[in-house]
CSV table of C-alpha atoms in Angstrom, one decimal:
chain,number,residue,atom,x,y,z
A,28,VAL,CA,0.1,0.4,0.2
A,29,ALA,CA,2.9,1.9,1.0
A,30,LEU,CA,4.6,1.7,-2.9
A,31,MET,CA,1.2,2.5,-4.5
A,32,ARG,CA,1.0,5.4,-2.8
A,33,ALA,CA,4.9,7.0,-3.2
A,34,GLY,CA,4.7,5.7,-7.2
A,35,ILE,CA,7.3,4.9,-9.3
A,36,PRO,CA,10.0,7.4,-7.5
A,37,GLY,CA,9.3,5.3,-4.4
A,38,VAL,CA,9.7,1.5,-6.2
A,39,LEU,CA,13.8,1.2,-5.4
A,40,ASP,CA,13.1,2.3,-1.5
A,41,ALA,CA,12.5,-1.4,-0.4
A,42,ALA,CA,15.2,-2.6,-1.9
A,43,LEU,CA,17.5,0.3,-1.1
A,44,ARG,CA,17.0,-0.1,2.5
A,45,ALA,CA,17.6,-4.2,2.4
A,46,ARG,CA,20.5,-4.4,0.1
A,47,PRO,CA,21.3,-1.5,-1.4
A,48,GLU,CA,24.6,-2.9,-3.3
A,49,THR,CA,23.1,-5.7,-5.2
A,50,THR,CA,22.2,-5.6,-8.6
A,51,ALA,CA,19.2,-3.7,-9.9
A,52,VAL,CA,19.6,-4.2,-13.5
A,53,VAL,CA,22.3,-5.6,-15.7
A,54,ALA,CA,22.9,-4.8,-19.7
A,55,ARG,CA,25.0,-4.7,-22.3
A,56,SER,CA,26.9,-1.5,-21.2
A,57,GLY,CA,27.1,-2.3,-17.7
A,58,ARG,CA,25.4,-3.2,-14.5
A,59,LEU,CA,23.5,-1.0,-11.6
A,60,SER,CA,23.4,-1.5,-7.4
A,61,TYR,CA,20.5,-0.6,-6.4
A,62,ALA,CA,22.1,2.6,-5.0
A,63,GLU,CA,23.5,3.4,-8.4
A,64,LEU,CA,20.4,3.2,-10.5
A,65,ASP,CA,18.7,5.0,-7.7
A,66,ALA,CA,21.5,7.7,-8.0
A,67,ARG,CA,21.6,7.4,-12.0
A,68,ALA,CA,17.8,8.3,-11.9
A,69,GLY,CA,17.6,11.3,-9.7
A,70,ASP,CA,20.7,12.8,-12.1
A,71,ALA,CA,18.3,11.4,-14.8
A,72,ALA,CA,15.3,13.7,-13.6
A,73,ALA,CA,18.0,17.0,-13.1
A,74,ALA,CA,19.2,16.4,-16.5
A,75,LEU,CA,15.8,16.2,-18.4
A,76,TRP,CA,14.4,18.9,-15.9
A,77,GLU,CA,17.2,21.3,-17.5
A,78,LEU,CA,16.2,20.1,-20.8
A,79,GLY,CA,12.9,21.4,-20.1
A,80,LEU,CA,10.5,18.2,-18.9
A,81,ARG,CA,8.0,19.1,-16.1
A,82,PRO,CA,5.3,17.1,-14.8
A,83,GLY,CA,2.7,16.0,-17.1
A,84,ALA,CA,4.6,16.7,-20.3
A,85,ARG,CA,5.6,14.1,-23.3
A,86,LEU,CA,8.7,12.5,-23.2
A,87,VAL,CA,9.1,10.3,-26.8
A,88,ALA,CA,11.8,7.8,-26.1
A,89,THR,CA,13.1,5.1,-29.1
A,90,MET,CA,16.0,3.8,-27.6
A,91,PRO,CA,17.6,0.5,-27.5
A,92,ASN,CA,17.0,-2.0,-24.5
A,93,ASP,CA,20.6,-0.9,-22.2
A,94,LEU,CA,20.7,1.1,-19.1
A,95,ASP,CA,20.1,4.3,-20.8
A,96,VAL,CA,16.4,3.3,-21.6
A,97,VAL,CA,16.1,2.5,-17.7
A,98,VAL,CA,17.5,5.4,-16.6
A,99,ALA,CA,15.5,7.7,-18.4
A,100,PHE,CA,12.1,6.3,-17.5
A,101,HIS,CA,13.2,6.1,-14.1
A,102,GLY,CA,14.4,10.0,-14.1
A,103,ALA,CA,11.0,10.6,-16.0
A,104,MET,CA,8.7,9.0,-13.5
A,105,ARG,CA,10.5,11.0,-10.6
A,106,LEU,CA,9.3,14.2,-12.7
A,107,GLY,CA,5.4,13.1,-12.8
A,108,ALA,CA,6.3,13.3,-16.4
A,109,ILE,CA,4.2,11.3,-19.1
A,110,TRP,CA,6.7,7.8,-21.1
A,111,VAL,CA,5.7,7.3,-24.5
A,112,GLY,CA,8.0,4.5,-26.2
A,113,ILE,CA,8.1,4.5,-30.0
A,114,GLY,CA,9.6,1.3,-31.5
A,115,GLU,CA,12.8,1.6,-33.4
A,116,ALA,CA,11.2,-0.8,-36.2
A,117,LEU,CA,8.6,1.8,-37.2
A,118,ALA,CA,8.9,3.2,-40.3
A,119,ALA,CA,9.8,6.5,-40.5
A,120,PRO,CA,6.1,8.3,-41.4
A,121,GLU,CA,4.4,5.6,-38.4
A,122,LYS,CA,7.0,6.9,-35.8
A,123,GLN,CA,5.9,10.9,-36.8
A,124,HIS,CA,2.5,10.0,-37.0
A,125,LEU,CA,3.0,9.0,-33.0
A,126,ILE,CA,4.9,11.8,-32.7
A,127,ARG,CA,2.4,14.3,-33.9
A,128,ASP,CA,-0.8,12.3,-31.8
A,129,CYS,CA,1.4,12.7,-28.5
A,130,GLU,CA,2.9,16.2,-29.1
A,131,PRO,CA,5.9,15.6,-27.0
A,132,SER,CA,8.4,17.9,-25.2
A,133,LEU,CA,11.1,16.3,-25.7
A,134,MET,CA,12.8,12.8,-27.8
A,135,LEU,CA,15.4,10.7,-26.8
A,136,ALA,CA,16.8,8.7,-29.8
A,137,PRO,CA,19.7,8.0,-32.0
A,138,ALA,CA,20.7,10.7,-34.4
A,139,ASN,CA,19.4,8.6,-37.5
A,140,VAL,CA,15.9,8.5,-35.7
A,141,LEU,CA,15.9,11.9,-34.7
A,142,ASP,CA,16.7,12.9,-38.5
A,143,GLU,CA,14.0,11.2,-39.9
A,144,CYS,CA,11.4,12.5,-37.2
A,145,SER,CA,12.8,16.0,-37.5
A,146,GLU,CA,9.3,17.3,-40.0
A,147,ALA,CA,7.4,16.1,-36.8
A,148,LEU,CA,9.5,17.4,-34.1
A,149,ALA,CA,9.7,20.7,-35.5
A,150,ASP,CA,5.7,20.6,-35.8
A,151,VAL,CA,5.1,20.1,-32.2
A,152,LYS,CA,8.2,21.8,-31.4
A,153,ALA,CA,9.9,19.2,-29.4
A,154,GLN,CA,13.5,19.2,-28.3
A,155,SER,CA,15.2,16.4,-29.3
A,156,ARG,CA,18.4,14.7,-27.7
A,157,THR,CA,20.6,11.5,-28.1
A,158,ALA,CA,21.4,9.6,-25.9
A,159,ASP,CA,25.3,10.4,-25.8
A,160,ASP,CA,23.8,14.1,-24.7
A,161,LEU,CA,21.4,12.8,-22.0
A,162,ARG,CA,24.4,10.9,-20.6
A,163,ALA,CA,26.4,14.1,-20.9
A,164,ALA,CA,23.4,16.0,-19.1
A,165,ILE,CA,23.4,13.0,-16.6
A,166,ALA,CA,26.9,13.7,-16.1
A,167,ALA,CA,26.7,17.9,-15.3
A,168,ALA,CA,23.6,17.2,-13.3
A,169,GLY,CA,22.5,19.0,-10.2
A,170,ALA,CA,20.1,18.1,-7.6
A,171,ALA,CA,16.6,17.0,-9.0
A,172,PRO,CA,13.6,19.4,-8.3
A,173,GLY,CA,11.3,17.8,-5.8
A,174,VAL,CA,8.4,17.3,-7.3
A,175,ASP,CA,5.0,16.1,-5.7
A,176,ILE,CA,3.8,12.8,-7.6
A,177,ASP,CA,0.1,12.7,-8.4
A,178,VAL,CA,-0.1,8.4,-9.0
A,179,HIS,CA,-3.4,8.4,-10.7
A,180,ALA,CA,-2.0,11.1,-13.3
A,181,PRO,CA,-1.3,10.1,-16.2
A,182,ALA,CA,2.6,8.2,-16.6
A,183,GLY,CA,2.9,6.3,-19.8
A,184,ILE,CA,0.9,6.2,-23.4
A,185,ALA,CA,0.9,3.2,-24.7
A,186,TYR,CA,0.1,2.8,-28.8
A,187,THR,CA,-2.1,-0.3,-29.6
A,188,SER,CA,-0.2,-2.2,-32.7
A,189,GLY,CA,-2.6,-0.8,-35.2
A,190,THR,CA,-3.4,-3.6,-36.8
A,191,THR,CA,-7.4,-3.1,-36.8
A,192,GLY,CA,-6.6,0.7,-37.9
A,193,VAL,CA,-5.1,3.9,-36.7
A,194,PRO,CA,-2.4,3.4,-33.5
A,195,LYS,CA,-4.4,4.5,-30.3
A,196,GLY,CA,-2.9,5.6,-27.3
A,197,ILE,CA,-3.6,4.1,-23.8
A,198,VAL,CA,-3.2,6.3,-20.8
A,199,HIS,CA,-1.7,4.7,-17.8
A,200,SER,CA,-1.0,6.1,-14.2
A,201,GLN,CA,1.8,4.9,-12.0
A,202,HIS,CA,-0.4,3.5,-9.9
A,203,ASN,CA,-1.9,1.1,-13.1
A,204,LEU,CA,1.9,0.4,-13.9
A,205,LEU,CA,3.1,-0.8,-10.7
A,206,LEU,CA,-0.4,-2.5,-10.0
A,207,PRO,CA,0.2,-5.9,-12.1
A,208,GLY,CA,4.2,-6.1,-11.0
A,209,GLU,CA,3.3,-5.8,-6.9
A,210,VAL,CA,0.0,-8.9,-7.9
A,211,LEU,CA,2.7,-11.3,-9.8
A,212,VAL,CA,5.3,-11.0,-6.8
A,213,ALA,CA,3.1,-11.7,-4.3
A,214,SER,CA,0.9,-14.6,-6.0
A,215,ARG,CA,4.0,-16.4,-7.5
A,216,GLY,CA,6.1,-16.0,-4.3
A,217,TRP,CA,8.7,-13.8,-6.3
A,218,GLY,CA,11.7,-12.3,-4.1
A,219,PRO,CA,15.4,-11.3,-4.3
A,220,SER,CA,16.4,-14.5,-6.0
A,221,LEU,CA,14.4,-13.3,-9.4
A,222,ARG,CA,16.4,-12.5,-12.2
A,223,LYS,CA,14.3,-11.6,-14.9
A,224,GLY,CA,15.0,-11.7,-18.3
A,225,ASP,CA,13.4,-9.8,-21.3
A,226,CYS,CA,14.9,-9.1,-25.2
A,227,LEU,CA,11.4,-7.8,-26.1
A,228,PRO,CA,11.6,-4.0,-26.8
A,229,LEU,CA,11.4,-1.8,-23.3
A,230,THR,CA,9.8,1.2,-25.6
A,231,ILE,CA,7.1,-1.2,-25.3
A,232,LEU,CA,5.2,0.4,-22.4
A,233,ASN,CA,3.9,-3.4,-21.0
A,234,LEU,CA,7.8,-4.4,-20.9
A,235,MET,CA,8.9,-1.7,-18.4
A,236,VAL,CA,6.1,-3.2,-16.0
A,237,LEU,CA,7.5,-6.3,-16.7
A,238,THR,CA,10.9,-5.7,-16.2
A,239,THR,CA,12.8,-2.8,-14.0
A,240,LEU,CA,9.3,-1.9,-11.7
A,241,LEU,CA,8.3,-6.0,-11.4
A,242,THR,CA,11.7,-6.6,-10.8
A,243,ALA,CA,12.4,-4.3,-8.1
A,244,GLN,CA,9.3,-5.0,-6.2
A,245,ALA,CA,10.4,-8.5,-5.6
A,246,GLN,CA,14.1,-6.8,-5.1
A,247,GLY,CA,15.4,-8.5,-8.0
A,248,CYS,CA,17.3,-8.5,-10.5
A,249,CYS,CA,16.5,-7.2,-14.2
A,250,VAL,CA,18.5,-8.6,-17.2
A,251,VAL,CA,17.9,-6.3,-20.6
A,252,MET,CA,19.2,-8.9,-23.3
A,253,ASP,CA,19.7,-6.9,-26.5
A,254,ARG,CA,19.1,-10.3,-28.5
A,255,ARG,CA,16.4,-11.9,-30.1
A,256,ASP,CA,18.4,-15.2,-31.9
A,257,ALA,CA,18.3,-18.4,-30.0
A,258,GLU,CA,22.0,-18.4,-30.0
A,259,GLY,CA,21.5,-14.8,-27.9
A,260,ILE,CA,18.7,-15.6,-25.7
A,261,THR,CA,20.4,-18.5,-24.8
A,262,GLU,CA,24.0,-16.4,-24.3
A,263,TRP,CA,22.0,-14.3,-22.0
A,264,ILE,CA,20.2,-16.5,-19.7
A,265,GLU,CA,23.9,-18.9,-19.1
A,266,ASN,CA,25.9,-15.6,-18.5
A,267,GLU,CA,23.4,-13.8,-16.1
A,268,GLN,CA,21.8,-17.0,-14.5
A,269,VAL,CA,18.2,-15.4,-15.9
A,270,THR,CA,15.6,-17.5,-14.1
A,271,HIS,CA,12.4,-16.2,-15.1
A,272,TRP,CA,12.5,-15.0,-19.1
A,273,ASN,CA,9.4,-14.0,-21.3
A,274,GLY,CA,9.2,-14.7,-25.3
A,275,VAL,CA,6.7,-14.9,-28.3
A,276,PRO,CA,5.9,-17.8,-30.1
A,277,ALA,CA,8.6,-17.8,-32.7
A,278,GLN,CA,11.3,-17.3,-30.0
A,279,LEU,CA,10.3,-20.8,-28.7
A,280,HIS,CA,9.9,-22.5,-31.7
A,281,ASP,CA,13.7,-21.3,-32.6
A,282,LEU,CA,14.8,-22.8,-29.1
A,283,VAL,CA,13.3,-25.7,-29.8
A,284,THR,CA,14.4,-26.7,-33.9
A,285,THR,CA,17.6,-25.5,-33.4
A,286,LYS,CA,20.5,-27.9,-33.2
A,287,GLN,CA,22.9,-25.2,-31.5
A,288,VAL,CA,21.7,-24.8,-27.8
A,289,ASP,CA,22.4,-27.5,-25.2
A,290,PRO,CA,19.0,-27.5,-23.2
A,291,ALA,CA,22.1,-27.4,-19.9
A,292,ARG,CA,23.0,-24.2,-20.9
A,293,LEU,CA,19.1,-23.2,-20.2
A,294,ARG,CA,19.2,-24.9,-16.4
A,295,SER,CA,19.3,-21.8,-14.6
A,296,LEU,CA,15.5,-21.2,-15.2
A,297,ARG,CA,12.6,-21.7,-13.9
A,298,GLU,CA,10.0,-20.4,-15.8
A,299,VAL,CA,9.5,-19.4,-18.9
A,300,TRP,CA,6.3,-17.6,-19.9
A,301,ARG,CA,4.7,-17.0,-23.7
A,302,GLY,CA,3.2,-13.8,-25.2
A,303,GLY,CA,2.3,-11.9,-28.0
A,304,GLY,CA,0.6,-15.1,-29.6
A,305,ASP,CA,-0.9,-18.1,-29.9
A,306,CYS,CA,1.2,-20.9,-28.9
A,307,PRO,CA,0.4,-24.4,-30.2
A,308,ASP,CA,0.2,-27.2,-27.2
A,309,GLN,CA,2.6,-29.3,-29.6
A,310,LEU,CA,5.0,-26.3,-29.2
A,311,ARG,CA,4.5,-26.4,-25.3
A,312,VAL,CA,4.9,-29.8,-25.3
A,313,ARG,CA,8.0,-30.2,-27.4
A,314,PHE,CA,9.9,-27.6,-25.4
A,315,ALA,CA,9.2,-29.2,-22.2
A,316,GLU,CA,10.5,-32.4,-23.5
A,317,ILE,CA,13.6,-30.9,-24.5
A,318,TYR,CA,14.2,-28.2,-21.5
A,319,GLY,CA,12.6,-29.8,-18.3
A,320,LEU,CA,10.3,-26.6,-18.5
A,321,PRO,CA,6.9,-26.1,-19.2
A,322,ILE,CA,5.7,-23.1,-21.3
A,323,ARG,CA,3.6,-20.7,-18.5
A,324,ALA,CA,0.4,-19.3,-20.7
A,325,THR,CA,0.1,-15.7,-20.4
A,326,TYR,CA,-2.7,-13.7,-21.8
A,327,GLY,CA,-2.5,-9.8,-21.5
A,328,LEU,CA,-3.3,-6.1,-23.6
A,329,THR,CA,-2.2,-2.7,-23.9
A,330,GLU,CA,-5.2,-1.8,-22.0
A,331,ALA,CA,-4.7,-3.7,-18.7
A,332,PRO,CA,-1.8,-3.2,-18.5
A,333,THR,CA,0.0,-6.2,-19.6
A,334,VAL,CA,-1.0,-9.5,-17.9
A,335,VAL,CA,-4.3,-10.6,-17.4
A,336,SER,CA,-3.9,-14.2,-16.7
A,337,ILE,CA,-1.1,-16.8,-16.5
A,338,ASP,CA,-0.6,-20.3,-16.1
A,339,PRO,CA,-0.7,-20.9,-11.8
A,340,VAL,CA,2.9,-21.9,-9.9
A,341,GLY,CA,2.5,-25.8,-9.9
A,342,GLY,CA,-1.2,-25.5,-11.3
A,343,GLU,CA,-2.8,-27.5,-13.6
A,344,ARG,CA,-2.8,-26.3,-17.3
A,345,HIS,CA,-5.3,-26.7,-19.6
A,346,PRO,CA,-4.8,-27.1,-23.3
A,347,GLY,CA,-5.1,-24.2,-25.0
A,348,GLY,CA,-6.1,-22.1,-22.1
A,349,SER,CA,-4.0,-18.7,-21.4
A,350,GLY,CA,-4.1,-19.8,-17.8
A,351,ARG,CA,-5.8,-18.2,-14.3
A,352,VAL,CA,-7.1,-14.6,-14.1
A,353,LEU,CA,-5.1,-12.7,-11.8
A,354,PRO,CA,-6.9,-11.8,-8.6
A,355,HIS,CA,-7.0,-8.2,-8.9
A,356,LEU,CA,-8.9,-8.2,-11.9
A,357,TRP,CA,-12.3,-9.3,-13.3
A,358,VAL,CA,-13.3,-10.9,-17.0
A,359,ILE,CA,-16.7,-11.1,-17.3
A,360,THR,CA,-18.5,-12.4,-20.9
A,361,ARG,CA,-21.7,-10.9,-22.7
A,362,GLY,CA,-23.5,-12.2,-25.3
A,363,ALA,CA,-24.6,-10.5,-28.6
A,364,ASP,CA,-27.3,-8.8,-27.0
A,365,GLY,CA,-24.9,-7.7,-24.1
A,366,THR,CA,-26.4,-9.3,-21.4
A,367,LEU,CA,-24.0,-11.2,-19.2
A,368,LEU,CA,-23.1,-14.8,-19.9
A,369,PRO,CA,-22.7,-17.5,-16.9
A,370,HIS,CA,-18.9,-18.8,-16.7
A,371,ASP,CA,-19.6,-21.9,-18.0
A,372,ALA,CA,-21.8,-20.4,-21.1
């Protein structure tokens, strides 16, 4: 309850009291302890303030999976700003549409992305900086301003996929972004031994919920993976002794069909999740045969945010199902006429 009242600026507090020198996040460029992440986030807040970011203003980030994106996110949350992740893989017109739609005051991105978005950035009068610029600003930063955080105010905008039309921005508060991690940590019994690896882009808001926020809530370690191929995933899991990893069905298929990965290299894993699409039961069976682990089915959506249901730990799995609804959510079914249907309908 105290964390939900403090919002994301307080998400590191329990670990800072109990184990400040343990690793909070690992990425390609290095690792940060909880004390270092806290200090870096404070410096990022000060740097972003100097760059003109204010409470309620939108910060667009198109950044690779590394320490910079984690630090920038925490810094923005300490200012009460609104985080908008835009994937680097989107086409230039798609990026420009989202920029014009959310009207940011600042964009953080590689130089080539800033160039292709320059027209849209000019239209909304947004500043732009690279990760190098941000690191330089952090190094020169003074004290971060004190900002009273409203945990129910807008804190993040996640755009839907756009597969059925123009992408729509889903707005979430800091309270909403913290809730899934609180429930998952409590319901699955996670603690400081959690080492959660994620290779999907952290520019997806759901991934921020399931990485740096969730692991901090468990006082564990967030492993930010920058490769999505079978060998790269395996290297990260093996080298960092990842205990929990979630991937999409195509990645699970690659791990099942490759001849290059020795199953012993994944022996640190305790749970593997699948998300982002349906996973055939035969793939789940084959994965368990090779790696000795079941694939935990999940269902989530941008509007939730993230996980709505997941296979319970040690519980019965239903073929074709997507797990059990998390305890803080209700799922209802209505007929074509809007009538509420019974659960067994």
